[in-house]
CSV table of C-alpha atoms (C1' of nucleotides) in Angstrom, one decimal:
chain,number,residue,atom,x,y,z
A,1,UNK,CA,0.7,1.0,-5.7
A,2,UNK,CA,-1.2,-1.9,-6.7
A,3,UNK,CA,0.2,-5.3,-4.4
A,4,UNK,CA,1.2,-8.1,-6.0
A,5,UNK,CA,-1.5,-10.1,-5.7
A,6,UNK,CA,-3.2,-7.7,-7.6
A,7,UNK,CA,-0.5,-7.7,-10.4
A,8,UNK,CA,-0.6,-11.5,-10.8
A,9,UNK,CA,-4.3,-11.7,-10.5
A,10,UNK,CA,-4.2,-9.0,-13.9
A,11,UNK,CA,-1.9,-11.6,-15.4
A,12,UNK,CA,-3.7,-14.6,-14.6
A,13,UNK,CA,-6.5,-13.3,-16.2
A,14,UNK,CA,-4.6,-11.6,-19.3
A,15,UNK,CA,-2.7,-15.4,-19.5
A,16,UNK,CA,-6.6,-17.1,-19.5
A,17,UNK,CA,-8.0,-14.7,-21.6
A,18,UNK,CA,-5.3,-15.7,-24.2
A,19,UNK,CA,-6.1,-19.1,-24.3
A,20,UNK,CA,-9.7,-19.2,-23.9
A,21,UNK,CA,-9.8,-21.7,-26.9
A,22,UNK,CA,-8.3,-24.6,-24.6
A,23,UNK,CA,-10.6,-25.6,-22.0
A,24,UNK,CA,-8.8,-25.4,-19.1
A,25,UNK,CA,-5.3,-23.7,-17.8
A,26,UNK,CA,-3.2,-24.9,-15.1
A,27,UNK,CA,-2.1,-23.1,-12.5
A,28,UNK,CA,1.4,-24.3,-13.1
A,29,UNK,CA,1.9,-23.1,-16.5
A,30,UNK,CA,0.6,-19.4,-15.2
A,31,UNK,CA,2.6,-19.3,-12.5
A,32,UNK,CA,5.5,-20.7,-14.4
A,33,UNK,CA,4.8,-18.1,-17.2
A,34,UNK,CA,5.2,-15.4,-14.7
A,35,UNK,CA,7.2,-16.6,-12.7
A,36,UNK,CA,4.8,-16.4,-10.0
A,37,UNK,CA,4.8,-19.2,-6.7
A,38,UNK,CA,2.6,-21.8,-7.8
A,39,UNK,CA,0.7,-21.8,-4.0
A,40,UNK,CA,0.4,-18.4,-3.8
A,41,UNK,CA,-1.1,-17.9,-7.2
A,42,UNK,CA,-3.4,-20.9,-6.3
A,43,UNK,CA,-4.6,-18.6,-3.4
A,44,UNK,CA,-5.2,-15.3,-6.5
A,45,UNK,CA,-7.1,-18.0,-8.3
A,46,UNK,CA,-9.1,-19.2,-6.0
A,47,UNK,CA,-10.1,-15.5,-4.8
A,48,UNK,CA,-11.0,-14.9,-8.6
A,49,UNK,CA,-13.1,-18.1,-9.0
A,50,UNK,CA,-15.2,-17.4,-5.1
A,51,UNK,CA,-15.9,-13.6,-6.8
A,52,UNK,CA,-17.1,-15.6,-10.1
A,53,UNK,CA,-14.8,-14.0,-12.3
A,54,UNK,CA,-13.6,-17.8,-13.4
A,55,UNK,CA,-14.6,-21.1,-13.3
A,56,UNK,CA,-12.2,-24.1,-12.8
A,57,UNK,CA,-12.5,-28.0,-13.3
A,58,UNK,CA,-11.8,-30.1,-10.7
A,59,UNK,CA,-9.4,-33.5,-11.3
A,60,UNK,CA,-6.8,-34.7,-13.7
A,61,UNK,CA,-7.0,-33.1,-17.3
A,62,UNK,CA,-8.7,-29.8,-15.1
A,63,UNK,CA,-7.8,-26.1,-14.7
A,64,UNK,CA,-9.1,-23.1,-14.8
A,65,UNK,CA,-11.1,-20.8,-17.2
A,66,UNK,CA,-12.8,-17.5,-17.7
A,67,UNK,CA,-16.3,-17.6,-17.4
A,68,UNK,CA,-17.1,-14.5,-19.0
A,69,UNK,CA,-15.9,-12.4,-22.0
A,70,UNK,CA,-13.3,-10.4,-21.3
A,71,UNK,CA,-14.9,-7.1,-22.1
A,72,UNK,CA,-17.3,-7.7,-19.1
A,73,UNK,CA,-14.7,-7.9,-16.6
A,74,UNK,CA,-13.6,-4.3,-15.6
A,75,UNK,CA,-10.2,-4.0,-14.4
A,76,UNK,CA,-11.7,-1.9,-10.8
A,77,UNK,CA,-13.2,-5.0,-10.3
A,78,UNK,CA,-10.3,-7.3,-9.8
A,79,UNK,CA,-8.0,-4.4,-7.9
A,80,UNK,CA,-11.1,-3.8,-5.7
A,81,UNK,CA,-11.2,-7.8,-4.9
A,82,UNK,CA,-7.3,-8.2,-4.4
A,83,UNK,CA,-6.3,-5.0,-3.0
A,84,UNK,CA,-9.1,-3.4,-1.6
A,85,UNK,CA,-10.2,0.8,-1.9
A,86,UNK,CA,-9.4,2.6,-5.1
A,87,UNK,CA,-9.1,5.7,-3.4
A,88,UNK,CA,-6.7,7.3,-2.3
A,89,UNK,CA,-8.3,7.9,0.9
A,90,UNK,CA,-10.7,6.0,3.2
A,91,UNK,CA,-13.2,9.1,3.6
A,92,UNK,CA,-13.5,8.9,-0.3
A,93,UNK,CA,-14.0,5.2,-1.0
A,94,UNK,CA,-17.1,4.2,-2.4
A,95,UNK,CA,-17.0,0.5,-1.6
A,96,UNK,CA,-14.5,0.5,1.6
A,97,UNK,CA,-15.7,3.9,3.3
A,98,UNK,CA,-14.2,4.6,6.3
A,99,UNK,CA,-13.9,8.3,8.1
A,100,UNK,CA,-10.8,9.3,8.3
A,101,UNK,CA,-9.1,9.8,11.7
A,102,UNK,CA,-7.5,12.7,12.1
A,103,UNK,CA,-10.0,15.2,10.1
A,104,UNK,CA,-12.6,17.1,12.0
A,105,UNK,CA,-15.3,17.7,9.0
A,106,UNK,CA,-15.2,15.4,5.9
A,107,UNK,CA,-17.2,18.2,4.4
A,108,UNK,CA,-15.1,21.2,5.3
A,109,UNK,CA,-11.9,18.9,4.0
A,110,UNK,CA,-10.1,20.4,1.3
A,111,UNK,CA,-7.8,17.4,1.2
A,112,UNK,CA,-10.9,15.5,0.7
A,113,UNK,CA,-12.1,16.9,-1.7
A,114,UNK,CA,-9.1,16.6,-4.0
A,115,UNK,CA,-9.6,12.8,-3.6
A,116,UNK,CA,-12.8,12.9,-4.4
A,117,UNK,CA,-11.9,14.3,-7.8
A,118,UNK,CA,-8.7,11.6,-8.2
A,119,UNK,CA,-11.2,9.0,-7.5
A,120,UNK,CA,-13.5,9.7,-10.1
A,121,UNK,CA,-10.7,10.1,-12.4
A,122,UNK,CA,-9.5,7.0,-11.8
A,123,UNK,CA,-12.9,5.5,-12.0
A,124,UNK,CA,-13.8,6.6,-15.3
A,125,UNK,CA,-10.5,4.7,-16.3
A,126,UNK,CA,-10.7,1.3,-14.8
A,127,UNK,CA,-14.2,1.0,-14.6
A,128,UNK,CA,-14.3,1.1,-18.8
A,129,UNK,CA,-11.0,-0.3,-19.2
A,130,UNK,CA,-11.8,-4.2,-19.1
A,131,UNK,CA,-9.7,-7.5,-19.1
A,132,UNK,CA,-10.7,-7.0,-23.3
A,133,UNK,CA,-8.3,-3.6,-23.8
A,134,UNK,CA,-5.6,-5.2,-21.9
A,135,UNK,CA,-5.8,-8.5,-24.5
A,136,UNK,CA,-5.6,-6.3,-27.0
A,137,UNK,CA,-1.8,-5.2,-26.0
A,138,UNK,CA,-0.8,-7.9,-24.0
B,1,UNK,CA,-4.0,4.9,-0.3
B,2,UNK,CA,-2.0,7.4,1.0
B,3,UNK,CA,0.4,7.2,4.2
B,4,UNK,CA,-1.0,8.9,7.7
B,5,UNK,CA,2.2,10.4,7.4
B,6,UNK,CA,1.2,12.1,3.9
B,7,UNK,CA,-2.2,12.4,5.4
B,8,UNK,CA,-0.2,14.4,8.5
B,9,UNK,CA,1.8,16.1,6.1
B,10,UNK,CA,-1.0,17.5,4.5
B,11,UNK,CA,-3.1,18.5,7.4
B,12,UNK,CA,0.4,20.1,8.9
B,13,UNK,CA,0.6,22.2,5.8
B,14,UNK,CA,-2.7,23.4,6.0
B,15,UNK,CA,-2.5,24.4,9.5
B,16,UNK,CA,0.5,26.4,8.8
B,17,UNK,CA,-1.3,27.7,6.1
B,18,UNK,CA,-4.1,29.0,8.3
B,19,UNK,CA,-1.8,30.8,10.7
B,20,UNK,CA,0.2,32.4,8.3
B,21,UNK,CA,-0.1,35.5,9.9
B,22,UNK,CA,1.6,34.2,13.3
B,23,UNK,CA,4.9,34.1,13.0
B,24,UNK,CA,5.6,30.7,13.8
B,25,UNK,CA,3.1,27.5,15.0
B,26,UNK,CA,4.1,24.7,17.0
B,27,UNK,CA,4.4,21.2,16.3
B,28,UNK,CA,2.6,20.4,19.7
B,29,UNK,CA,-0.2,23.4,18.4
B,30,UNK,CA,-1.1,20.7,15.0
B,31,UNK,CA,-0.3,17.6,16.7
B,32,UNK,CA,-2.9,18.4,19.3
B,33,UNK,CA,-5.4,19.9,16.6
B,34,UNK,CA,-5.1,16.4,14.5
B,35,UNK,CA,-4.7,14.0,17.3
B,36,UNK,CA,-1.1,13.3,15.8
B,37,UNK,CA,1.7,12.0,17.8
B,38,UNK,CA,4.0,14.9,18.4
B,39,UNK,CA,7.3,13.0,18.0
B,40,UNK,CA,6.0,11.2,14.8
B,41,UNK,CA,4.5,14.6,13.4
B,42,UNK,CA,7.9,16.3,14.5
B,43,UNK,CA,10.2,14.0,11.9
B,44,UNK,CA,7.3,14.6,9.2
B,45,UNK,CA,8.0,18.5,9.8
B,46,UNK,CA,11.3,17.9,9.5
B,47,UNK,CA,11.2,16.0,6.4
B,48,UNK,CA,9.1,18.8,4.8
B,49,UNK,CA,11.7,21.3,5.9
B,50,UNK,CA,14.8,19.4,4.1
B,51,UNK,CA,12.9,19.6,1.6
B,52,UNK,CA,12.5,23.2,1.4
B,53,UNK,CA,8.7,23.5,1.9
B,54,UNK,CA,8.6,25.1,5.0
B,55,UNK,CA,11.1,26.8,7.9
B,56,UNK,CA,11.6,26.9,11.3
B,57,UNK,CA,12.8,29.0,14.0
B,58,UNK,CA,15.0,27.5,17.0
B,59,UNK,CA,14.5,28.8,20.4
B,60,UNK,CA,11.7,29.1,22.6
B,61,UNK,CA,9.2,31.5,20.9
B,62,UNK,CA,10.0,29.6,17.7
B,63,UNK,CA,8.4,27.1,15.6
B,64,UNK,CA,7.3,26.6,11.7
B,65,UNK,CA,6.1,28.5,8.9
B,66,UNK,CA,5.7,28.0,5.5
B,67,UNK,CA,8.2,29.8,2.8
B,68,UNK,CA,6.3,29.3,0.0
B,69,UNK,CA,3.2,30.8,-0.9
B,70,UNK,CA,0.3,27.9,-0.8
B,71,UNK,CA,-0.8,28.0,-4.9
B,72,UNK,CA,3.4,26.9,-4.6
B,73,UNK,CA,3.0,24.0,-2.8
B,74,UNK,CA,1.8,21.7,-5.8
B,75,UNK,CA,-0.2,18.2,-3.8
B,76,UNK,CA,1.9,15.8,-6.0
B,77,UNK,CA,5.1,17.1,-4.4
B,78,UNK,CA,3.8,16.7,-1.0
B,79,UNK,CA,2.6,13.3,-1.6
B,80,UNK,CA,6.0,12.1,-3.4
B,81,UNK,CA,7.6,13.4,-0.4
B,82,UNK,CA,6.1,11.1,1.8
B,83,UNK,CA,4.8,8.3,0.3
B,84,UNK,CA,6.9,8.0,-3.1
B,85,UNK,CA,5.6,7.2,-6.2
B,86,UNK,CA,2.2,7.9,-7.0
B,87,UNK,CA,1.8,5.6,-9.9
B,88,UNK,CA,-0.1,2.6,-9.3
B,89,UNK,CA,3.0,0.1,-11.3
B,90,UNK,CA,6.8,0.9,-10.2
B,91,UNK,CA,6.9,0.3,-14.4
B,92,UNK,CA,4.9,3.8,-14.7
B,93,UNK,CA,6.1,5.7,-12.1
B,94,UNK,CA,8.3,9.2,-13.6
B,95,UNK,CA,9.8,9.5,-9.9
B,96,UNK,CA,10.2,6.2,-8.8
B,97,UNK,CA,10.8,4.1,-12.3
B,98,UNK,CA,11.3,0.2,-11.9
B,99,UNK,CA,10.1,-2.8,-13.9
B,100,UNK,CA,8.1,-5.1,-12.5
B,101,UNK,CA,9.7,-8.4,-12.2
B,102,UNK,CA,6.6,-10.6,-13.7
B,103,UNK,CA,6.3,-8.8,-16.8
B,104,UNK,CA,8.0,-10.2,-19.9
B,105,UNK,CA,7.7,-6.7,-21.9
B,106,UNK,CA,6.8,-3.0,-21.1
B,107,UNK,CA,6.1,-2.2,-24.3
B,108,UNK,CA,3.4,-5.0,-24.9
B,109,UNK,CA,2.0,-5.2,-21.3
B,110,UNK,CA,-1.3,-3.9,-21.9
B,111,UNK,CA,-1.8,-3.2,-17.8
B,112,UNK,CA,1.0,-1.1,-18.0
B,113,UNK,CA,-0.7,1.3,-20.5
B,114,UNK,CA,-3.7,1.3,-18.5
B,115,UNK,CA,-1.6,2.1,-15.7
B,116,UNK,CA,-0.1,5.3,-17.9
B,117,UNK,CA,-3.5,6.6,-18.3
B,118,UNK,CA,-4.3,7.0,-14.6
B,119,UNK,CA,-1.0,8.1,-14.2
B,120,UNK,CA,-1.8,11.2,-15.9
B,121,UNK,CA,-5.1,12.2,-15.1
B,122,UNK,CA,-4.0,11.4,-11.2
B,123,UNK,CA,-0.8,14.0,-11.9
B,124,UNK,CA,-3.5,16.4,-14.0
B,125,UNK,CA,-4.6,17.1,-11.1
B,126,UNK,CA,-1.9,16.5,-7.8
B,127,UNK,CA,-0.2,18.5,-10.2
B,128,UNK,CA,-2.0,21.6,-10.4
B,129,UNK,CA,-4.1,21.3,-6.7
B,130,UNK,CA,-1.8,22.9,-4.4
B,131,UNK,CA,-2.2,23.8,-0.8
B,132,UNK,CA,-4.1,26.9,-1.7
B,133,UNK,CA,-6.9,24.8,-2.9
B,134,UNK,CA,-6.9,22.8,0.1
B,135,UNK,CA,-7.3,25.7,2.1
B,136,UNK,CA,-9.9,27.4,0.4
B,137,UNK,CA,-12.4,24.5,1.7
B,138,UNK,CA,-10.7,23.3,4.4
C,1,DA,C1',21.0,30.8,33.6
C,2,DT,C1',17.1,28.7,32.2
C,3,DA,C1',13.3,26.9,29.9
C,4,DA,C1',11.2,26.5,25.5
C,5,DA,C1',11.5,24.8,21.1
C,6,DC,C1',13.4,22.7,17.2
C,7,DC,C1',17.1,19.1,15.5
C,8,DC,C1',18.8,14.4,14.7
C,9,DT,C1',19.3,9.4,14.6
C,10,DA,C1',18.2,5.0,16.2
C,11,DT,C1',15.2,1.7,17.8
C,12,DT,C1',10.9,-0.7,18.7
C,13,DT,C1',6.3,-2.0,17.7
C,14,DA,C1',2.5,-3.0,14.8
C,15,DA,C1',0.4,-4.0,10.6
C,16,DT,C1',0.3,-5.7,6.2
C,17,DT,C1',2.0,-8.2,2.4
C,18,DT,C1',4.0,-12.1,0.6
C,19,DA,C1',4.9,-16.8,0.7
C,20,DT,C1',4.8,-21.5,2.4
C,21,DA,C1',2.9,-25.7,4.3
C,22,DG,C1',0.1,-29.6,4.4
C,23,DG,C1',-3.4,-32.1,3.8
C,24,DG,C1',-8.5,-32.8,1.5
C,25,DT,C1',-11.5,-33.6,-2.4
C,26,DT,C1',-12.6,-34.5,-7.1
C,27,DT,C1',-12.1,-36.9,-11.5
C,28,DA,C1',-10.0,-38.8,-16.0
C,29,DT,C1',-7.9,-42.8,-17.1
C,30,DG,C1',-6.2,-47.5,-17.7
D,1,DC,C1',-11.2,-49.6,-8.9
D,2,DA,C1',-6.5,-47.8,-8.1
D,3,DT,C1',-3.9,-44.1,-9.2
D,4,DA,C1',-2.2,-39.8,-10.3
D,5,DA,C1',-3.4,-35.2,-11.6
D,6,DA,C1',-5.4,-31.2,-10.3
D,7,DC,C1',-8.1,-28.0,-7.8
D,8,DC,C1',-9.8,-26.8,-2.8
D,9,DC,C1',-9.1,-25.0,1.9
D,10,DT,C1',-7.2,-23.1,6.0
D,11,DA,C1',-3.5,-22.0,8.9
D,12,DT,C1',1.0,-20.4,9.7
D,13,DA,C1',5.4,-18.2,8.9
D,14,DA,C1',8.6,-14.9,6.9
D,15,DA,C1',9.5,-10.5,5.1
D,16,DT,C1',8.6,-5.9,4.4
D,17,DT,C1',6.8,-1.6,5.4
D,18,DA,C1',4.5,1.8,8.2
D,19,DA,C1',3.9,3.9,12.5
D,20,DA,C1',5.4,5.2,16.7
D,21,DT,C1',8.7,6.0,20.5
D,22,DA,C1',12.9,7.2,22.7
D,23,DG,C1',16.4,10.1,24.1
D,24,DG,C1',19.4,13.3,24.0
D,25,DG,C1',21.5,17.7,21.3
D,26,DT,C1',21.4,22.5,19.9
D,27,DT,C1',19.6,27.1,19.6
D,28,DT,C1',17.7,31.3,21.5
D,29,DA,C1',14.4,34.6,24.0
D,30,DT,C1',14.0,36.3,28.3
DNA sequence: ATAAACCCTATTTAATTTATAGGGTTTATG
DNA sequence: CATAAACCCTATAAATTAAATAGGGTTTAT
C-alpha cells in the first residue's frame, strides 16, 4: 500500500497542477483542501521541490508551483521518492535492490521470479501514467 | 513490499511442496533451511492451516503437509493471507475496501483509477501463479 | 511413561510511519 | 526599514505496524 505521504504528495501535485494559471499555491490551502497537517505536508513539499519536481517562491505573496508540465512527471517517480521500491520485493527492485534474506539463489527463486513479472507490470503502468492522466480525472 | 511473514509463507509452502512425498516436514526442518525463527515461522504455519492450505499431524513423528495440490494454491491467496490487501489504495482494494480519508470523490479521483489498473494486472497474475509455478524454478 | 511435535494466546521488542515543534530565512509591502 | 507572510530546515515525539519471543497445553508414536 502506498503511505501517506505518498498519497498527499499525488494530491499536492494533482491540487498544483490544477491551478497552474496562479503563480503560486500555498501550502495552507493544499493542506486545508485535503485535509492534510499543514507541517507535515510542508515536509511532502519540500521533498518534491529538493527532487525538482516543483519550484516554490520564497516570502509574503510566495508558494509553490510545478515546474514542469504535467505529462513529464510520471507517477513511479513521485511513489519511488516518497515511498521508496516499487516492487514487491527487494531482490526485484530496480532502483532500491537489496538480496533478499532468507533465499539461497535469487536465480533458482521461483518466488522471484513472479515479482519480477509484477514489477514490470506495474512499471509499464506508472511509468506512462503521468501527473497529466490523473488531471484529466481529478 | 511484501511481509517476511508472506515472504516465510511462501518459502514454507514451497518447501512442503518439495517434500511432498514425505509424509510430513517439520517446522524446525524450513525454519532451519530459511534461517526463520521457528516460533515466528510456527504461528505463520498455523495461520496457513486455519486457513485450509495445509495440515498437520500431532505427535512426535508428525508435522505439515500440504492438502492441496500446488497449481491450487493461487499466490494472491497466500499473500492476502498474510499481508492483506494487495491493492496499492485501501479505495481499490476487492478484499480490503476502505476510502481513503483525503479524497473528496472516488469516482473523480483520477489516482484511484490509476490505482485500478495495477490492481488488475498485479491480480492477472497473483491470480493465476500458484505454488506450482514457484516450484518449477525454485 | 515419555519424548517429540504441533497448538494457542499473550507479550515484548523493533522498526517504520505519521505528526509535531520550533525556530531560521527570504521577500512584498506600506 | 519594519513587519508580516511564507517558505526552509532539522530534530523529536507519538502512533502504528511488523517481527520476534515466551511459555505452557495437547496429542500421539514408541
Amino acid at each position: 500500500m502506498l503511505s501517506k505521504k505518498t498519497k498527499y504528495a499525488l494530491h499536492a501535485l494533482t491540487y498544483l497542477g490544477k491551478h497552474k494559471d496562479e503563480k503560486t499555491v500555498l501550502i495552507h490551502d493544499i493542506a486545508e483542501e485535503h485535509g492534510i497537517s499543514h507541517k507535515f505536508l510542508e515536509n511532502i513539499l519540500l521533498e518534491l521541490k529538493k527532487a525538482g519536481m516543483l519550484g516554490s517562491k520564497k516570502g509574503k505573496g510566495g508558494g509553490y508551483y510545478l515546474i514542469k508540465e504535467p505529462k513529464d512527471i510520471p507517477l513511479s517517480k513521485v511513489i519511488r521518492l516518497l515511498d521508496g521500491p516499487i516492487a514487491l520485493l527487494p531482490c526485484v527492485s530496480l532502483n532500491y535492490y537489496e538480496p533478499c534474506a532468507e533465499c539461497k539463489s535469487e536465480a533458482l527463486c521461483g518466488i522471484n521470479k513472479v515479482m519480477v513479472q509484477v514489477r514490470d507490470e506495474t512499471l509499464k503502468i506508472l511509468e506512462n501514467k503521468t501527473l497529466e492522466d490523473i488531471l484529466k480525472t481529478g
